[in-house]
Amino acid sequence: MSDGPPTLPPPPPLSDRWALFLDVDGTLVPFADDPEQVYVSARLIERLGVLATAMDGAIALVSGRRVEMLDRLFAPLQLAAAGLHGLQRRRAGETLAAPPPPPAALEAVHLQALELAAAWPGALVEDKGEAVALHWRAVPAAADALQAFAAQAVQRLPGYHLQPGDRVVELRPRHADKGMAIDAFLGEAPFRGRQPVFVGDDLTDEHGFRAVNAHGGMGVLVGDRASVARHRLPDIAAVHAWLGAGA
């Protein structure tokens, strides 16, 4: 008997009656050593725009990136979006609300993280404003050092916690997650009353899967690991094909 995660079926064909929520990195685009170097194809942007029209706007990006960066990546398309794992949220066509200022201690943690990363060429410290992410995708040997630093640093940040991801750990406020962002969207037009579907790949997406499951919807895992999602697509190319944006 296999010790791996259970086999999940693929999702059904897209429906314009859904409320569709999409993670970005690892789901719509490949991970990159430097998150600033990610490229979104014109074909995908065009297809998401077509879907947004067909679904009366009930489509949103739900990402660990800032909403401002999502807008740059997907320009000229500007979808409803939740950024920083739910710390930011903006409905389509609205102006993004200004966040509260981060604690003063976060700047000191950021500077110390930069000093540590300098000892590991290829490690990256990402300043997200309200959060700080430590990446070791390009230098796996740095994982223990960066995780140990994050575990110590979070003790100096009241109201913060550690959010682990795929070769990254993030120090971020604990009062929001992707599931809470999806719940908030589902309470508003045009998402209200629709069956929610969330597509994501990382551990940070489990909150979103639980949220859509609770609303009678579907979580779609990208990849192959244990998850509360009930459907699966094997990789990013399969996501594009399912969305109708394949090559």
Tab-separated table of C-alpha atoms in Angstrom:
chain	number	residue	atom	x	y	z
A	1	MET	CA	0.000	0.000	0.000
A	2	SER	CA	1.318	3.475	-0.874
A	3	ASP	CA	2.275	5.866	1.910
A	4	GLY	CA	1.722	8.899	-0.345
A	5	PRO	CA	-1.228	11.269	-0.348
A	6	PRO	CA	-4.558	9.929	-1.657
A	7	THR	CA	-5.226	10.321	-5.366
A	8	LEU	CA	-7.604	13.182	-6.043
A	9	PRO	CA	-9.777	13.507	-9.154
A	10	PRO	CA	-9.373	16.427	-11.555
A	11	PRO	CA	-11.834	19.295	-11.188
A	12	PRO	CA	-14.894	19.457	-13.423
A	13	PRO	CA	-14.932	21.841	-16.406
A	14	LEU	CA	-15.134	25.551	-15.591
A	15	SER	CA	-18.560	27.020	-14.936
A	16	ASP	CA	-19.435	30.691	-15.299
A	17	ARG	CA	-21.670	30.263	-12.244
A	18	TRP	CA	-18.711	29.730	-9.909
A	19	ALA	CA	-16.850	32.180	-7.728
A	20	LEU	CA	-13.279	31.444	-8.813
A	21	PHE	CA	-10.300	32.186	-6.566
A	22	LEU	CA	-6.764	31.680	-7.868
A	23	ASP	CA	-3.427	31.571	-6.090
A	24	VAL	CA	-0.577	32.939	-8.233
A	25	ASP	CA	2.936	31.560	-7.543
A	26	GLY	CA	3.088	27.814	-8.092
A	27	THR	CA	-0.447	27.880	-9.511
A	28	LEU	CA	-0.566	30.360	-12.401
A	29	VAL	CA	3.171	31.072	-12.716
A	30	PRO	CA	6.331	29.146	-11.762
A	31	PHE	CA	8.245	30.033	-8.634
A	32	ALA	CA	11.363	32.142	-9.182
A	33	ASP	CA	14.461	32.641	-7.036
A	34	ASP	CA	13.587	36.353	-7.112
A	35	PRO	CA	9.806	36.990	-6.964
A	36	GLU	CA	10.312	40.202	-8.946
A	37	GLN	CA	11.438	38.182	-11.978
A	38	VAL	CA	8.152	36.329	-12.494
A	39	TYR	CA	6.478	36.789	-15.896
A	40	VAL	CA	2.773	36.358	-16.692
A	41	SER	CA	2.009	35.529	-20.314
A	42	ALA	CA	-0.247	37.754	-22.400
A	43	ARG	CA	-2.302	34.660	-23.265
A	44	LEU	CA	-3.072	33.979	-19.593
A	45	ILE	CA	-3.930	37.620	-18.896
A	46	GLU	CA	-6.261	37.705	-21.890
A	47	ARG	CA	-7.972	34.476	-20.834
A	48	LEU	CA	-8.496	35.662	-17.258
A	49	GLY	CA	-10.098	38.805	-18.650
A	50	VAL	CA	-12.478	36.711	-20.755
A	51	LEU	CA	-13.364	34.596	-17.699
A	52	ALA	CA	-13.941	37.671	-15.567
A	53	THR	CA	-16.457	38.955	-18.117
A	54	ALA	CA	-18.206	35.582	-18.428
A	55	MET	CA	-18.405	35.232	-14.629
A	56	ASP	CA	-19.684	38.788	-14.080
A	57	GLY	CA	-16.498	39.634	-12.210
A	58	ALA	CA	-16.632	36.714	-9.751
A	59	ILE	CA	-12.935	35.895	-10.046
A	60	ALA	CA	-10.165	36.977	-7.679
A	61	LEU	CA	-6.437	36.493	-7.206
A	62	VAL	CA	-5.571	35.324	-3.668
A	63	SER	CA	-1.824	35.549	-3.155
A	64	GLY	CA	1.048	36.035	-0.772
A	65	ARG	CA	2.195	38.925	-2.967
A	66	ARG	CA	1.097	42.498	-2.424
A	67	VAL	CA	-1.939	43.565	-4.444
A	68	GLU	CA	0.167	46.334	-6.028
A	69	MET	CA	2.551	43.712	-7.417
A	70	LEU	CA	-0.342	41.582	-8.686
A	71	ASP	CA	-1.636	44.586	-10.605
A	72	ARG	CA	1.782	45.053	-12.215
A	73	LEU	CA	2.114	41.382	-13.133
A	74	PHE	CA	-1.368	41.103	-14.652
A	75	ALA	CA	-1.587	44.577	-16.221
A	76	PRO	CA	-3.691	45.877	-17.834
A	77	LEU	CA	-6.115	43.461	-16.150
A	78	GLN	CA	-7.138	44.460	-12.630
A	79	LEU	CA	-9.112	41.719	-10.915
A	80	ALA	CA	-10.461	41.587	-7.410
A	81	ALA	CA	-7.512	40.568	-5.269
A	82	ALA	CA	-6.353	39.575	-1.801
A	83	GLY	CA	-2.660	40.136	-1.093
A	84	LEU	CA	-0.251	39.217	1.691
A	85	HIS	CA	-2.278	36.073	2.454
A	86	GLY	CA	-5.391	38.144	3.154
A	87	LEU	CA	-3.904	41.176	4.910
A	88	GLN	CA	-4.865	43.210	1.842
A	89	ARG	CA	-8.164	42.896	0.005
A	90	ARG	CA	-9.600	44.902	-2.864
A	91	ARG	CA	-12.746	44.461	-4.903
A	92	ALA	CA	-12.468	44.902	-8.670
A	93	GLY	CA	-12.535	48.558	-9.682
A	94	GLU	CA	-11.922	49.839	-6.162
A	95	THR	CA	-8.916	51.607	-4.662
A	96	LEU	CA	-6.770	49.577	-2.300
A	97	ALA	CA	-7.162	50.730	1.294
A	98	ALA	CA	-4.008	51.877	3.073
A	99	PRO	CA	-2.825	49.329	5.672
A	100	PRO	CA	-1.972	50.176	9.271
A	101	PRO	CA	1.753	50.825	9.793
A	102	PRO	CA	3.839	47.791	10.779
A	103	PRO	CA	5.396	47.679	14.254
A	104	ALA	CA	8.711	49.496	14.655
A	105	ALA	CA	10.380	46.229	15.666
A	106	LEU	CA	9.734	44.818	12.183
A	107	GLU	CA	12.311	47.178	10.645
A	108	ALA	CA	14.996	45.923	13.034
A	109	VAL	CA	14.081	42.322	12.197
A	110	HIS	CA	14.263	43.158	8.487
A	111	LEU	CA	17.761	44.640	8.816
A	112	GLN	CA	19.009	41.669	10.838
A	113	ALA	CA	17.537	39.279	8.273
A	114	LEU	CA	19.432	41.091	5.522
A	115	GLU	CA	22.669	40.676	7.471
A	116	LEU	CA	22.019	36.967	7.906
A	117	ALA	CA	21.085	36.464	4.242
A	118	ALA	CA	24.338	38.129	3.169
A	119	ALA	CA	26.162	35.127	4.631
A	120	TRP	CA	24.196	32.831	2.308
A	121	PRO	CA	24.586	34.065	-1.306
A	122	GLY	CA	21.324	33.375	-3.087
A	123	ALA	CA	19.137	33.742	0.010
A	124	LEU	CA	16.546	36.481	-0.329
A	125	VAL	CA	14.798	38.715	2.185
A	126	GLU	CA	11.559	40.097	0.747
A	127	ASP	CA	10.167	43.277	2.318
A	128	LYS	CA	6.370	43.148	1.983
A	129	GLY	CA	5.673	46.192	4.109
A	130	GLU	CA	3.517	44.573	6.792
A	131	ALA	CA	5.465	41.314	6.524
A	132	VAL	CA	8.968	39.979	5.860
A	133	ALA	CA	9.632	36.762	3.929
A	134	LEU	CA	12.884	34.789	4.001
A	135	HIS	CA	13.503	32.697	0.858
A	136	TRP	CA	16.065	29.913	0.402
A	137	ARG	CA	14.928	28.523	-2.975
A	138	ALA	CA	18.327	29.258	-4.559
A	139	VAL	CA	20.355	28.068	-1.551
A	140	PRO	CA	18.718	25.095	0.257
A	141	ALA	CA	21.604	24.909	2.752
A	142	ALA	CA	20.393	28.174	4.292
A	143	ALA	CA	17.028	26.692	5.325
A	144	ASP	CA	17.940	25.860	8.931
A	145	ALA	CA	19.625	29.199	9.607
A	146	LEU	CA	16.783	31.268	8.148
A	147	GLN	CA	14.074	29.266	9.893
A	148	ALA	CA	15.886	29.484	13.228
A	149	PHE	CA	16.246	33.244	12.816
A	150	ALA	CA	12.544	33.599	11.980
A	151	ALA	CA	11.513	31.507	15.000
A	152	GLN	CA	13.575	33.784	17.265
A	153	ALA	CA	12.519	37.030	15.600
A	154	VAL	CA	8.783	36.378	15.803
A	155	GLN	CA	9.071	36.438	19.603
A	156	ARG	CA	9.839	40.172	19.297
A	157	LEU	CA	6.784	40.898	17.160
A	158	PRO	CA	3.561	40.806	19.203
A	159	GLY	CA	0.594	39.797	17.087
A	160	TYR	CA	2.813	38.169	14.460
A	161	HIS	CA	3.308	34.513	13.587
A	162	LEU	CA	5.318	32.361	11.198
A	163	GLN	CA	3.749	31.337	7.892
A	164	PRO	CA	5.786	28.522	6.317
A	165	GLY	CA	5.660	27.976	2.571
A	166	ASP	CA	7.560	26.328	-0.259
A	167	ARG	CA	11.209	27.131	0.658
A	168	VAL	CA	10.149	30.311	2.397
A	169	VAL	CA	9.039	31.406	5.844
A	170	GLU	CA	7.178	34.634	6.428
A	171	LEU	CA	6.805	36.760	9.552
A	172	ARG	CA	3.325	38.243	9.279
A	173	PRO	CA	0.388	39.489	11.361
A	174	ARG	CA	-1.822	36.662	12.539
A	175	HIS	CA	-5.214	38.359	12.066
A	176	ALA	CA	-5.833	37.311	8.443
A	177	ASP	CA	-5.326	34.396	6.063
A	178	LYS	CA	-6.436	33.357	2.587
A	179	GLY	CA	-9.501	31.589	3.922
A	180	MET	CA	-10.689	34.712	5.728
A	181	ALA	CA	-10.194	36.739	2.532
A	182	ILE	CA	-12.279	34.246	0.546
A	183	ASP	CA	-14.983	34.313	3.230
A	184	ALA	CA	-15.113	38.114	2.964
A	185	PHE	CA	-15.417	38.032	-0.831
A	186	LEU	CA	-18.219	35.468	-0.603
A	187	GLY	CA	-20.243	37.889	1.509
A	188	GLU	CA	-20.227	40.479	-1.292
A	189	ALA	CA	-21.399	40.847	-4.878
A	190	PRO	CA	-20.533	39.442	-7.382
A	191	PHE	CA	-19.272	36.425	-5.396
A	192	ARG	CA	-22.257	36.048	-3.051
A	193	GLY	CA	-24.475	33.042	-3.749
A	194	ARG	CA	-22.037	31.313	-6.088
A	195	GLN	CA	-20.231	28.007	-5.558
A	196	PRO	CA	-16.646	28.896	-4.583
A	197	VAL	CA	-13.640	27.194	-6.173
A	198	PHE	CA	-10.089	27.882	-5.000
A	199	VAL	CA	-6.991	26.707	-6.876
A	200	GLY	CA	-3.666	26.706	-5.014
A	201	ASP	CA	-0.501	24.728	-4.436
A	202	ASP	CA	1.224	25.685	-1.190
A	203	LEU	CA	0.652	25.031	2.508
A	204	THR	CA	-0.560	28.627	2.789
A	205	ASP	CA	-3.472	27.678	0.512
A	206	GLU	CA	-4.921	25.154	2.960
A	207	HIS	CA	-6.812	27.984	4.707
A	208	GLY	CA	-8.452	28.756	1.367
A	209	PHE	CA	-9.311	25.107	0.718
A	210	ARG	CA	-10.982	24.852	4.122
A	211	ALA	CA	-12.968	28.008	3.441
A	212	VAL	CA	-14.392	26.846	0.118
A	213	ASN	CA	-15.118	23.379	1.545
A	214	ALA	CA	-17.118	25.014	4.341
A	215	HIS	CA	-19.181	26.869	1.727
A	216	GLY	CA	-19.917	23.720	-0.270
A	217	GLY	CA	-17.273	24.553	-2.853
A	218	MET	CA	-14.163	22.901	-4.244
A	219	GLY	CA	-10.492	23.153	-3.455
A	220	VAL	CA	-8.146	22.269	-6.319
A	221	LEU	CA	-4.591	21.332	-5.326
A	222	VAL	CA	-1.814	21.961	-7.835
A	223	GLY	CA	0.817	19.290	-7.292
A	224	ASP	CA	0.793	16.131	-5.216
A	225	ARG	CA	0.779	16.224	-1.431
A	226	ALA	CA	-1.628	15.658	1.439
A	227	SER	CA	-4.346	18.342	1.427
A	228	VAL	CA	-7.936	19.062	2.417
A	229	ALA	CA	-8.555	19.920	-1.256
A	230	ARG	CA	-10.827	17.435	-3.010
A	231	HIS	CA	-9.540	17.841	-6.558
A	232	ARG	CA	-6.090	18.025	-8.131
A	233	LEU	CA	-4.257	19.280	-11.184
A	234	PRO	CA	-0.687	18.021	-11.627
A	235	ASP	CA	1.100	21.251	-12.549
A	236	ILE	CA	0.871	24.825	-13.822
A	237	ALA	CA	0.486	23.714	-17.440
A	238	ALA	CA	-2.565	21.683	-16.426
A	239	VAL	CA	-4.028	24.724	-14.658
A	240	HIS	CA	-3.586	26.795	-17.824
A	241	ALA	CA	-5.211	24.084	-19.928
A	242	TRP	CA	-8.148	23.821	-17.493
A	243	LEU	CA	-8.601	27.595	-17.590
A	244	GLY	CA	-8.482	27.535	-21.390
A	245	ALA	CA	-5.160	29.374	-21.543
A	246	GLY	CA	-3.036	26.426	-22.613
A	247	ALA	CA	-0.552	26.492	-25.472
